[in-house]
Amino acid sequence: MLPSSTITQQPFSSWTRSSIPISVSFKSRLTSLNPQFRAALVEAKPSPNPPPLSTQPKDESLKIHPLPIDRADDIQAETKAMARAVNASVYTPELVASRYGSKPFKVVGRAFEIVFSLGSFGLKLLWEQKNGVADKNKRIRAIELRTIFTKLGPTFVKLGQGLSTRPDICPIEYLEELSELQDGLPTFPDDDAFECIERELGLSLDSIFSTISPSPIAAASLGQVYKARLKYSGKVVAVKVQRPGIEEAIGLDFYLIRGLGFLINKYVDRITTDVVALIDEFACRVFQELNYVQEGKNAKRFKKLYADKEDILVPDVFWDYTSAKVLTIDWVDGVKLNEQEAIERQGLNVLDLVNTGIQCSLRQLLEYGYFHADPHPGNLLATPEGKLAFLDFGMMSETPEEARYAIIGHVVHLVNRDYEAMAQDYYALDFLSRDVDVSPIVPALRNFFDDALDYTVSELNFKTIVDGLGNVLYQYPFNVPAYYALILRSLTVLEGLALYADPNFKVLAASYPYFAKRLLTDPNPYLRDALIELLFKDGKFRWNRLENLLVQGRKDRDFSAKEALQPALKVLLSPDGEVLRNLVIKEAVRVSEAFTLGTISDTYQYVPVFLRTLVLNGIAKEPLLTSETERQSMIELRDQVIRIWRLLQSSNDFDPSILLPILQVVQQPEARKLGGRVVGGITQRLAARFLLQVLGAPTTAST
């Protein structure tokens, strides 16, 4: 479905102007169309106030509420819709090869059309740049490029849609013109659309709708949308109808693009990724968009997974009125996400909505792995209630489970400059086979990201990261999976939307709290190992890393201190956790010593000098501490641990009762052994310090 932001919504009564009643059989008139007939659609003659779905008694206590559609009926309706779409086209390389391999004239003609259109445009740009008039003619060229993409058809319209969300690639004039490709495309005749509805559903229009707009509300690359009211329920819906001949046009373009992919694979050594596989993946997604029943199923699954959040809206599908080429869903009132002024007039904040979109996208990519692969502004609406509505579920993709966890670890390793771990991540991401040595990749990662990461997390641009990784990918034998290209497209589009509202917006800064939360709270073994590797290095615990993760993780609204504590304890006390327990024992001794000595130091500072001399028998320096540097180090460690505890304590769900499961864990034999070893270690260290100080020997770090 496309957004309602393209028009000013009018009351249904206005739809009847210059129209004819539906009650005259539209289907019978279509079968006898003459060349002069122009379809106009209208409302049938319903009563001014549509009948309520149920009778409402005056007594509120006896009010009869309408029941939801029975689930069995809904499943049956969906099954019938699937039967109507049984002959929908499915993309395969063999299909396009067999369809266009025997049509050389058609293929050559289309190739010439594309090369001539884009080539002449490119030559104009070069000439204007050489003569210094490129800036002056930007608007003219932007309009020309939009016109070229429109004339070249749906495949190039989708390319233009992607470019329209990239202010870091295209000048503002191009962004404004290409944004019209999202829903301002030429329409096809209403006659064809209405005939398609009746043919696909096997019903006359007047039996389905009491009203329908006489012309499209919006037009997109693959279809156009009408606004209607269902006759049986009075529900306002959006009806999307597919463009005639769309399969033929898209299939021919992908046949040509696939041929270009073979040439790139064969002759361009710099590109190690299988370009043909990427093209096939994209073509498969586009052909799936041509099956509106599949799109309806996608919407249903997406709603089940992600609409549990109150700020996300996904429209329902009406299966009785859906087929391969007709989709009927709830009408959604809203404004496109790149229309900042219109959003702010409703009292909404664009960046709040963008952040909602980013958080939802992170859940899609990294929690369930099922994600919307085409989130351009026409598919994201801000509703008057402040919700973010997702539309158009034709292009979806999935992230493999292992890759989801690897991506989380990869981002955390990137932020913490752990390049050795980053290189290892490429195995789990399926970028490299396990027999490839990643050690030469580490210097390449370090050379680029040491400069890029001089910025703070809040200053990192997602495009910078993608470009940097791209340079590394070109130099080494990487094979980028097809799903990864769709992930990059999804995230870059979201960043592009954010840049409309705030040129300084950084996706990584908005996303990192989610990554930190997942690393701290997810019990998945891969993430637990990644967390341990991050926190422990060379046998020492890096408290600053833990503090940073907690600071960032708490920014995520779903962060839970309880979830952050429990998985860590289970790993620590598991039968396979002996190595980790040894590290924790050493750190627990060090922290306990820091608290003890820090307390002694604080107390010593408040003791009068004459009492120090009297009680401590002339020892001028602080007891058990050998230097000011050591004192500062101990106090710094103690204060950092206190800050971390307070971060956990200030979490929304913190309550003493959450410690009950911890107490249960502590009763386990391993926990009791661990506690005894810590106490023993502290006692030994303090005794050694005391004896060394009494004897006048220096206290070393190893002691």
XYZ file of C-alpha atoms in Angstrom:
703
model
C 0.000 0.000 0.000
C 1.067 3.548 -0.591
C 0.713 6.536 1.697
C -2.281 8.730 2.063
C -0.002 11.730 2.339
C -0.260 12.309 -1.381
C -3.756 13.708 -1.133
C -5.942 15.576 1.276
C -8.436 13.109 2.602
C -11.992 13.953 1.656
C -15.204 12.673 3.180
C -16.804 9.772 1.336
C -19.727 11.886 0.210
C -17.430 13.886 -2.063
C -16.469 10.766 -4.001
C -19.774 10.802 -5.858
C -19.157 14.006 -7.758
C -18.878 13.494 -11.526
C -19.374 9.784 -11.047
C -21.802 7.014 -11.751
C -23.446 4.611 -9.337
C -21.782 1.239 -8.766
C -25.173 -0.389 -8.597
C -25.129 -0.536 -12.407
C -23.195 -3.697 -13.156
C -19.686 -2.558 -13.880
C -18.540 -5.935 -15.079
C -21.199 -6.170 -17.756
C -20.196 -2.748 -19.039
C -16.527 -3.663 -19.158
C -17.295 -6.587 -21.429
C -18.837 -4.228 -23.939
C -16.437 -1.293 -23.634
C -16.291 1.017 -26.593
C -13.169 3.093 -27.320
C -14.794 6.229 -25.932
C -15.741 4.718 -22.556
C -13.905 6.170 -19.552
C -14.327 4.378 -16.244
C -15.316 6.423 -13.255
C -15.973 4.892 -9.946
C -18.239 5.911 -7.315
C -20.311 5.010 -4.449
C -23.419 2.984 -4.761
C -26.286 4.708 -2.986
C -25.642 3.789 0.626
C -27.535 5.461 3.383
C -25.841 8.646 4.651
C -24.790 6.818 7.808
C -23.469 3.307 7.161
C -25.252 0.720 9.327
C -23.368 -0.215 12.489
C -21.770 -3.615 12.694
C -23.936 -4.466 15.673
C -26.965 -3.071 17.407
C -25.982 -0.995 20.417
C -28.551 -0.952 23.251
C -28.897 2.246 25.220
C -27.985 0.393 28.395
C -24.157 0.369 28.398
C -24.122 -2.722 30.579
C -25.951 -4.632 27.855
C -23.817 -3.297 24.974
C -23.068 -5.962 22.380
C -19.497 -5.624 21.144
C -18.709 -6.898 17.631
C -16.693 -10.105 17.720
C -13.381 -10.376 15.868
C -13.322 -12.409 12.677
C -13.220 -16.065 13.501
C -9.713 -17.409 13.044
C -10.946 -20.436 11.114
C -12.757 -18.184 8.638
C -9.635 -16.055 8.253
C -7.491 -19.117 7.523
C -10.068 -20.342 5.026
C -10.111 -16.953 3.285
C -6.302 -16.945 3.139
C -6.312 -20.435 1.644
C -8.724 -19.308 -1.069
C -6.531 -16.296 -1.806
C -3.531 -18.606 -2.196
C -5.524 -20.732 -4.620
C -6.271 -17.621 -6.691
C -2.518 -16.939 -6.879
C -1.427 -20.462 -7.737
C -0.250 -19.420 -11.213
C 1.753 -16.382 -10.068
C 5.184 -16.112 -11.708
C 8.264 -17.126 -9.752
C 11.711 -15.930 -10.795
C 14.302 -18.455 -11.892
C 17.312 -17.866 -14.162
C 16.005 -20.606 -16.415
C 12.654 -18.805 -16.734
C 14.111 -15.528 -18.011
C 16.626 -17.362 -20.214
C 13.920 -19.417 -21.898
C 11.624 -16.406 -22.254
C 14.114 -13.924 -23.737
C 16.966 -16.047 -25.082
C 15.017 -16.638 -28.282
C 14.112 -12.945 -28.720
C 17.398 -11.288 -29.744
C 15.784 -8.290 -31.446
C 13.749 -7.461 -28.370
C 16.777 -7.829 -26.110
C 19.018 -5.694 -28.310
C 16.316 -3.056 -28.650
C 15.887 -2.784 -24.873
C 19.653 -2.710 -24.302
C 19.997 0.098 -26.838
C 17.172 2.029 -25.146
C 18.877 1.815 -21.734
C 22.388 2.623 -22.986
C 21.168 5.510 -25.144
C 19.049 7.066 -22.350
C 21.625 6.843 -19.576
C 24.615 7.398 -21.867
C 23.270 10.646 -23.291
C 22.469 11.813 -19.756
C 26.006 11.023 -18.598
C 27.555 12.884 -21.557
C 25.492 15.978 -20.711
C 26.754 15.896 -17.131
C 30.371 15.598 -18.279
C 29.991 18.474 -20.748
C 28.342 20.739 -18.169
C 30.975 19.904 -15.556
C 33.755 20.685 -18.018
C 32.169 24.036 -18.881
C 31.391 25.000 -15.287
C 27.593 25.058 -15.570
C 26.849 21.805 -13.735
C 25.651 23.535 -10.537
C 23.448 25.933 -12.482
C 21.679 23.087 -14.310
C 21.284 20.674 -11.378
C 17.510 21.027 -11.211
C 17.154 20.536 -14.973
C 19.285 17.406 -14.926
C 17.482 16.045 -11.845
C 14.124 16.379 -13.602
C 15.641 14.734 -16.683
C 16.975 11.783 -14.669
C 13.593 11.288 -13.000
C 11.954 11.326 -16.420
C 14.484 8.818 -17.780
C 13.960 6.429 -14.860
C 10.191 6.723 -15.276
C 10.355 5.977 -19.012
C 12.743 3.070 -18.533
C 10.186 1.390 -16.281
C 9.817 -0.317 -12.890
C 13.364 -1.682 -12.586
C 14.895 1.766 -12.882
C 12.165 3.343 -10.795
C 13.307 1.117 -7.930
C 16.886 2.267 -8.517
C 15.710 5.882 -8.321
C 13.798 5.168 -5.119
C 16.990 3.976 -3.471
C 18.947 7.043 -4.601
C 16.202 9.380 -3.361
C 17.050 8.510 0.251
C 20.786 9.175 0.014
C 21.575 12.856 0.659
C 25.223 11.835 1.059
C 25.280 10.652 -2.576
C 22.847 12.914 -4.431
C 22.493 16.715 -4.333
C 19.288 18.103 -2.848
C 17.809 18.817 -6.295
C 18.126 15.154 -7.245
C 16.707 14.018 -3.901
C 13.612 16.156 -4.343
C 12.971 15.024 -7.901
C 13.724 11.336 -7.376
C 11.526 11.259 -4.258
C 8.555 11.667 -6.613
C 9.314 8.159 -7.882
C 8.075 6.774 -4.566
C 4.419 7.422 -5.277
C 4.156 10.148 -7.917
C 4.504 7.873 -10.950
C 2.247 7.900 -14.029
C -0.927 5.901 -13.618
C -2.375 3.328 -15.953
C -6.037 3.492 -17.103
C -8.690 3.035 -14.417
C -10.595 0.795 -16.831
C -7.746 -1.718 -16.762
C -7.480 -1.536 -12.968
C -11.195 -2.106 -12.320
C -11.339 -4.910 -14.850
C -8.335 -6.533 -13.134
C -10.093 -6.388 -9.745
C -13.199 -8.111 -11.062
C -11.261 -10.694 -13.082
C -8.937 -11.594 -10.208
C -11.602 -11.789 -7.483
C -14.425 -13.176 -9.632
C -16.837 -10.608 -8.211
C -18.426 -7.422 -9.488
C -17.216 -4.169 -7.968
C -20.637 -3.243 -6.622
C -20.752 -6.514 -4.671
C -17.409 -5.738 -2.979
C -17.337 -1.989 -2.357
C -19.949 0.570 -1.454
C -17.503 3.286 -2.559
C -14.183 3.450 -4.353
C -12.178 6.458 -5.508
C -12.720 7.246 -9.212
C -8.954 7.573 -9.763
C -5.823 6.278 -8.009
C -4.806 7.833 -4.720
C -1.167 7.032 -5.525
C 0.876 5.130 -8.085
C 4.070 3.157 -7.522
C 6.502 1.189 -9.629
C 4.484 -2.038 -9.598
C 0.899 -0.874 -9.132
C -1.507 1.847 -8.093
C -3.762 2.299 -5.081
C -7.448 3.122 -4.723
C -9.307 4.080 -1.572
C -12.532 2.178 -0.959
C -15.123 1.189 1.618
C -16.049 -2.476 1.955
C -19.732 -3.100 1.411
C -20.136 -5.825 4.018
C -18.514 -3.985 6.943
C -18.111 -0.320 6.048
C -14.354 -0.678 6.643
C -12.136 1.812 4.801
C -9.441 -0.012 2.837
C -6.618 0.494 0.361
C -6.852 -1.565 -2.821
C -3.588 -2.063 -4.688
C -3.839 -3.185 -8.318
C -0.866 -4.422 -10.328
C 0.289 -2.691 -13.508
C -0.522 -4.582 -16.729
C 2.482 -6.234 -18.396
C 4.766 -5.643 -15.428
C 6.250 -9.159 -15.452
C 7.365 -8.829 -19.061
C 9.111 -5.501 -18.478
C 10.923 -6.559 -15.296
C 11.896 -9.967 -16.654
C 13.578 -8.451 -19.712
C 15.551 -5.957 -17.606
C 16.832 -8.672 -15.287
C 17.805 -10.802 -18.271
C 20.012 -7.925 -19.465
C 21.371 -7.107 -16.006
C 22.163 -10.777 -15.416
C 24.156 -10.877 -18.644
C 26.122 -7.862 -17.415
C 26.719 -9.724 -14.149
C 28.305 -12.641 -16.030
C 30.693 -10.222 -17.752
C 31.642 -8.638 -14.417
C 32.281 -12.045 -12.817
C 34.457 -13.068 -15.742
C 36.477 -9.957 -16.472
C 36.492 -7.735 -13.359
C 38.994 -9.380 -11.011
C 38.680 -6.643 -8.393
C 35.141 -7.762 -7.559
C 35.341 -11.158 -5.822
C 31.652 -11.355 -4.894
C 29.386 -13.426 -7.139
C 27.541 -10.565 -8.863
C 25.150 -12.921 -10.654
C 24.067 -14.394 -7.313
C 23.333 -10.893 -5.995
C 21.297 -10.087 -9.103
C 19.361 -13.349 -8.812
C 18.624 -12.619 -5.150
C 17.321 -9.134 -5.971
C 15.319 -10.402 -8.961
C 13.752 -13.117 -6.821
C 12.644 -10.474 -4.307
C 11.189 -8.251 -7.013
C 9.220 -11.143 -8.537
C 7.899 -11.977 -5.080
C 6.566 -8.423 -4.977
C 4.476 -9.280 -8.043
C 2.559 -11.873 -6.013
C 0.251 -9.841 -3.782
C -0.885 -12.912 -1.854
C 2.715 -13.478 -0.826
C 2.902 -9.805 0.148
C -0.191 -10.294 2.311
C 1.421 -13.280 4.027
C 4.552 -11.219 4.578
C 2.495 -8.454 6.196
C 0.766 -10.979 8.443
C 4.090 -12.436 9.615
C 5.646 -8.991 10.066
C 2.696 -7.854 12.187
C 2.932 -10.936 14.386
C 6.660 -10.427 15.018
C 6.981 -6.664 15.411
C 3.635 -4.963 15.995
C 3.774 -5.970 19.670
C 5.386 -2.569 20.280
C 2.804 0.161 20.767
C 4.608 2.593 18.454
C 4.560 0.234 15.438
C 1.513 -0.112 13.148
C 1.016 -2.795 10.496
C -2.267 -2.910 8.500
C -4.438 -6.028 8.386
C -5.044 -7.949 5.148
C -8.542 -8.702 3.830
C -8.016 -12.131 2.269
C -11.448 -12.387 0.671
C -10.497 -9.503 -1.609
C -6.868 -10.392 -2.305
C -5.257 -12.274 -5.193
C -1.947 -12.381 -7.070
C -2.638 -8.966 -8.627
C -5.035 -7.348 -6.144
C -4.270 -6.595 -2.492
C -6.831 -5.193 -0.042
C -5.603 -3.952 3.345
C -6.523 -1.468 6.061
C -6.320 2.168 5.051
C -3.631 4.039 7.012
C -3.742 7.813 7.415
C -0.283 9.299 7.759
C 2.572 11.398 6.437
C 5.709 10.161 4.715
C 8.727 10.081 6.976
C 10.708 12.542 4.850
C 8.009 15.245 5.058
C 9.422 16.913 8.138
C 7.258 20.031 8.183
C 4.017 18.062 7.806
C 5.081 15.742 10.641
C 5.968 18.625 12.933
C 2.610 20.297 12.223
C 1.038 17.247 13.861
C 3.142 17.847 16.978
C 5.466 14.921 16.237
C 9.260 14.720 16.194
C 10.854 13.246 13.074
C 13.923 11.922 14.891
C 11.739 10.115 17.432
C 10.040 8.331 14.549
C 13.369 7.596 12.843
C 14.692 6.120 16.089
C 11.553 3.990 16.320
C 12.274 2.795 12.792
C 15.901 2.022 13.618
C 15.002 0.069 16.761
C 12.368 -1.897 14.848
C 14.833 -2.550 12.022
C 17.418 -3.831 14.499
C 14.845 -6.236 15.875
C 14.069 -7.320 12.319
C 17.691 -7.846 11.346
C 19.104 -9.252 14.566
C 16.302 -10.655 16.720
C 14.014 -12.602 14.390
C 16.003 -12.180 11.175
C 12.922 -11.379 9.088
C 13.259 -7.871 7.709
C 11.631 -5.295 5.442
C 14.099 -4.904 2.559
C 12.489 -1.831 0.953
C 11.989 0.828 3.665
C 11.918 3.933 1.431
C 9.910 6.987 2.643
C 6.798 5.961 0.715
C 6.625 2.782 2.795
C 7.049 4.453 6.192
C 4.287 6.715 7.518
C 3.969 8.811 10.646
C 0.389 8.439 11.880
C -1.430 11.248 13.734
C -1.134 9.138 16.912
C 2.657 9.174 16.662
C 3.018 5.587 15.473
C 5.315 4.441 12.697
C 3.353 2.535 10.062
C 5.145 0.019 7.838
C 3.649 -0.543 4.387
C 4.437 -2.511 1.233
C 5.699 -5.939 2.286
C 6.541 -7.202 -1.163
C 10.311 -7.226 -0.700
C 11.336 -9.110 2.433
C 14.446 -11.072 3.338
C 15.910 -13.099 6.199
C 19.185 -13.015 8.116
C 20.577 -16.474 9.024
C 20.659 -17.086 12.771
C 24.432 -17.458 13.039
C 24.919 -14.240 11.073
C 22.623 -12.292 13.444
C 24.849 -13.003 16.421
C 27.996 -12.451 14.380
C 26.778 -8.998 13.293
C 26.175 -7.996 16.925
C 29.624 -9.179 17.936
C 31.165 -7.529 14.883
C 29.763 -4.096 15.701
C 30.899 -4.341 19.339
C 34.357 -5.504 18.237
C 34.480 -2.587 15.795
C 33.606 0.019 18.407
C 36.220 -1.439 20.775
C 38.895 -1.728 18.048
C 39.261 -5.468 18.521
C 40.422 -6.151 14.958
C 41.539 -9.737 15.568
C 38.019 -10.598 16.723
C 36.545 -8.648 13.790
C 38.539 -10.772 11.365
C 37.318 -13.961 13.053
C 33.725 -12.737 12.705
C 33.932 -13.093 8.922
C 33.824 -16.874 9.299
C 30.502 -16.729 11.154
C 29.195 -14.135 8.683
C 29.974 -16.609 5.893
C 32.172 -14.031 4.152
C 35.139 -16.398 4.196
C 35.598 -20.140 4.200
C 37.215 -21.587 7.312
C 40.414 -22.507 5.474
C 41.260 -18.853 4.697
C 43.898 -17.277 6.966
C 42.486 -14.008 8.348
C 45.737 -12.738 9.880
C 46.616 -10.588 6.803
C 43.183 -8.931 7.046
C 43.815 -7.563 10.552
C 46.335 -4.871 9.469
C 43.972 -3.726 6.698
C 41.139 -3.346 9.212
C 43.436 -1.534 11.634
C 44.765 0.856 8.972
C 41.312 2.043 8.012
C 39.389 1.943 11.274
C 42.099 3.418 13.490
C 41.514 6.651 11.596
C 37.748 6.277 11.300
C 37.367 5.426 14.988
C 39.169 8.543 16.114
C 35.616 9.808 16.077
C 33.379 8.911 18.980
C 30.575 6.392 18.554
C 28.176 9.325 18.238
C 30.211 10.701 15.314
C 30.556 7.516 13.276
C 28.640 7.499 10.010
C 27.255 4.176 8.803
C 28.292 4.948 5.245
C 31.883 5.467 6.434
C 31.875 2.016 7.991
C 30.351 0.399 4.900
C 32.863 2.115 2.609
C 35.750 1.045 4.838
C 34.626 -2.557 4.937
C 34.056 -2.393 1.191
C 37.689 -1.426 0.614
C 38.827 -4.400 2.678
C 36.411 -6.744 0.907
C 37.853 -5.807 -2.468
C 41.425 -6.614 -1.396
C 40.818 -10.099 -0.024
C 38.916 -13.232 -1.125
C 35.576 -12.293 0.411
C 32.266 -13.566 -0.879
C 29.461 -11.312 0.368
C 26.193 -13.255 0.835
C 23.193 -11.901 -1.069
C 21.203 -11.186 2.125
C 23.976 -8.866 3.329
C 23.446 -6.495 0.383
C 19.779 -6.132 1.378
C 20.769 -5.455 5.006
C 23.118 -2.682 3.884
C 20.398 -1.229 1.678
C 17.889 -1.265 4.528
C 20.255 0.460 6.985
C 21.564 3.017 4.497
C 18.006 3.965 3.566
C 17.169 4.527 7.241
C 20.265 6.634 7.711
C 19.291 8.604 4.626
C 15.859 9.292 6.125
C 17.467 10.423 9.363
C 19.779 12.814 7.507
C 16.744 14.627 6.126
C 15.827 15.663 9.655
C 19.326 16.021 11.092
C 22.463 16.203 8.900
C 24.522 15.157 11.948
C 22.475 12.054 12.754
C 24.526 8.848 13.079
C 22.885 5.453 12.807
C 25.589 3.678 14.803
C 25.113 6.026 17.750
C 21.373 5.331 17.718
C 21.923 1.584 17.221
C 24.762 0.855 19.627
C 22.570 0.752 22.771
C 20.699 -2.160 21.187
C 23.957 -3.991 20.424
C 25.238 -3.361 23.960
C 21.977 -4.575 25.503
C 21.983 -7.758 23.429
C 25.600 -8.483 24.311
C 24.886 -8.002 28.020
C 21.582 -9.875 28.216
C 21.399 -12.498 25.459
C 22.202 -16.044 26.713
C 23.234 -17.192 23.226
C 26.635 -18.974 23.527
C 28.199 -16.948 20.697
C 27.292 -13.643 22.351
C 28.319 -14.873 25.799
C 31.759 -15.810 24.420
C 31.983 -12.436 22.650
C 31.180 -10.659 25.933
C 33.830 -12.620 27.841
C 36.429 -11.909 25.137
C 35.542 -8.231 25.281
C 35.765 -7.941 29.073
C 38.848 -10.080 29.703
C 42.174 -9.441 28.009
C 45.574 -10.787 29.011
C 44.088 -12.197 32.201
C 42.698 -8.849 33.362
C 39.142 -7.602 33.592
C 38.462 -4.383 31.651
C 36.021 -2.533 33.871
C 35.896 0.422 31.499
C 34.435 -1.846 28.777
C 31.736 -3.115 31.128
C 30.890 0.405 32.249
C 30.622 1.572 28.629
C 28.367 -1.361 27.715
C 26.091 -0.623 30.687
C 25.946 3.105 29.916
C 24.992 2.369 26.303
C 22.755 -0.631 27.054
C 20.657 1.341 29.550
C 19.716 3.722 26.728
C 17.735 0.879 25.164
C 14.206 0.936 26.527
C 14.093 -2.863 26.835
C 17.277 -3.133 28.911
C 16.908 -5.238 32.044
C 19.437 -5.410 34.869
C 17.989 -8.777 35.807
C 18.644 -10.176 32.344
C 22.169 -8.761 32.392
C 23.014 -10.528 35.680
C 21.469 -13.963 35.353
C 23.118 -15.273 32.149
C 26.550 -14.104 33.332
C 26.193 -16.020 36.610
C 25.082 -19.156 34.804
C 28.124 -19.052 32.542
C 30.431 -18.378 35.497
C 29.132 -21.342 37.495
C 28.682 -23.800 34.637
C 30.774 -27.010 34.552
C 32.757 -25.632 31.599
C 33.499 -22.312 33.298
C 36.725 -23.219 35.139
C 38.958 -20.923 33.062
C 36.531 -18.033 33.513
C 36.246 -18.767 37.256
C 40.002 -18.499 37.644
C 39.960 -15.102 35.926
C 37.027 -13.947 38.054
C 38.741 -15.106 41.259
C 41.814 -13.021 40.455
C 39.639 -9.988 39.662
C 37.436 -10.480 42.728
C 40.543 -10.545 44.911
C 41.815 -7.370 43.238
C 38.461 -5.582 43.641
C 38.033 -6.684 47.248
C 41.560 -5.510 47.971
C 40.753 -2.175 46.308
C 37.691 -1.725 48.515
C 39.598 -2.688 51.676
C 42.636 -0.547 50.973
C 40.509 2.298 49.645
C 38.530 2.326 52.865
C 41.730 2.206 54.918
C 43.142 5.068 52.850
C 40.013 7.185 53.280
C 40.036 6.545 57.025
C 43.740 7.320 57.269
C 43.219 10.711 55.615
C 40.854 11.759 58.420
C 43.061 10.569 61.304
C 44.936 13.488 62.995
C 48.694 13.423 62.550
C 49.445 12.968 66.263
C 47.130 9.910 66.374
C 48.821 8.409 63.279
C 52.173 8.724 65.075
C 50.796 7.328 68.298
C 48.739 4.431 66.871
C 50.837 3.524 63.864
C 54.131 3.890 65.700
C 55.518 6.616 63.447
C 54.486 5.201 60.065
C 53.999 8.374 58.023
C 52.677 6.753 54.900
C 49.302 5.067 54.547
C 49.235 1.517 55.897
C 49.476 -1.311 53.349
C 49.972 1.181 50.465
C 53.417 1.849 49.022
C 52.850 4.923 46.841
C 50.435 7.650 45.812
C 50.131 6.023 42.378
C 48.985 2.770 43.941
C 46.500 4.604 46.150
C 45.003 6.434 43.160
C 44.815 3.178 41.191
C 42.991 1.376 44.008
C 40.533 4.218 44.569
C 39.869 4.530 40.840
C 39.092 0.818 40.588
C 36.834 0.957 43.648
C 34.951 4.003 42.330
C 34.504 2.414 38.913
C 33.004 -0.731 40.439
C 30.669 1.448 42.526
C 29.564 3.346 39.392
C 28.834 0.073 37.616
C 26.757 -1.177 40.549
C 24.807 2.067 40.592
C 24.148 1.750 36.869
C 22.589 -1.654 37.491
C 20.782 -0.396 40.573
C 19.235 2.542 38.710
C 17.774 0.287 36.018
C 13.992 0.495 35.795
C 13.440 -3.114 36.811
C 15.912 -3.144 39.698
C 14.406 -4.572 42.858
C 16.000 -6.492 45.742
C 13.774 -9.443 44.866
C 15.694 -9.938 41.607
C 18.619 -11.082 43.728
C 16.675 -14.141 44.965
C 17.629 -16.248 41.934
C 21.236 -15.164 42.491
C 21.067 -16.398 46.092
C 19.761 -19.710 44.807
C 22.688 -19.934 42.407
C 25.118 -19.088 45.224
C 23.951 -22.183 47.102
C 25.382 -24.361 44.352
C 28.649 -26.160 45.243
C 30.649 -24.324 42.576
C 29.534 -20.955 43.971
C 30.544 -21.881 47.526
C 33.960 -23.042 46.297
C 34.350 -19.802 44.352
C 33.554 -17.681 47.407
C 36.054 -19.574 49.521
C 38.811 -19.107 46.976
C 38.135 -15.350 46.780
C 38.238 -14.936 50.590
C 41.412 -16.961 50.746
C 43.053 -14.852 48.048
C 42.160 -11.572 49.758
C 43.456 -12.781 53.114
C 46.745 -13.903 51.626
C 47.313 -10.604 49.746
C 46.525 -8.395 52.749
C 48.708 -10.511 55.044
C 51.573 -10.313 52.556
C 51.218 -6.530 52.283
C 51.202 -6.122 56.069
C 54.279 -8.270 56.599
C 56.216 -6.569 53.813
C 55.406 -3.133 55.170
C 56.361 -4.082 58.723
C 59.636 -5.525 57.457
C 60.216 -2.438 55.300
C 60.329 -4.360 52.003
C 58.786 -2.815 48.839
C 55.347 -4.066 47.726
C 55.379 -5.010 44.042
C 52.499 -5.560 41.671
C 53.290 -9.274 41.489
C 53.095 -9.507 45.284
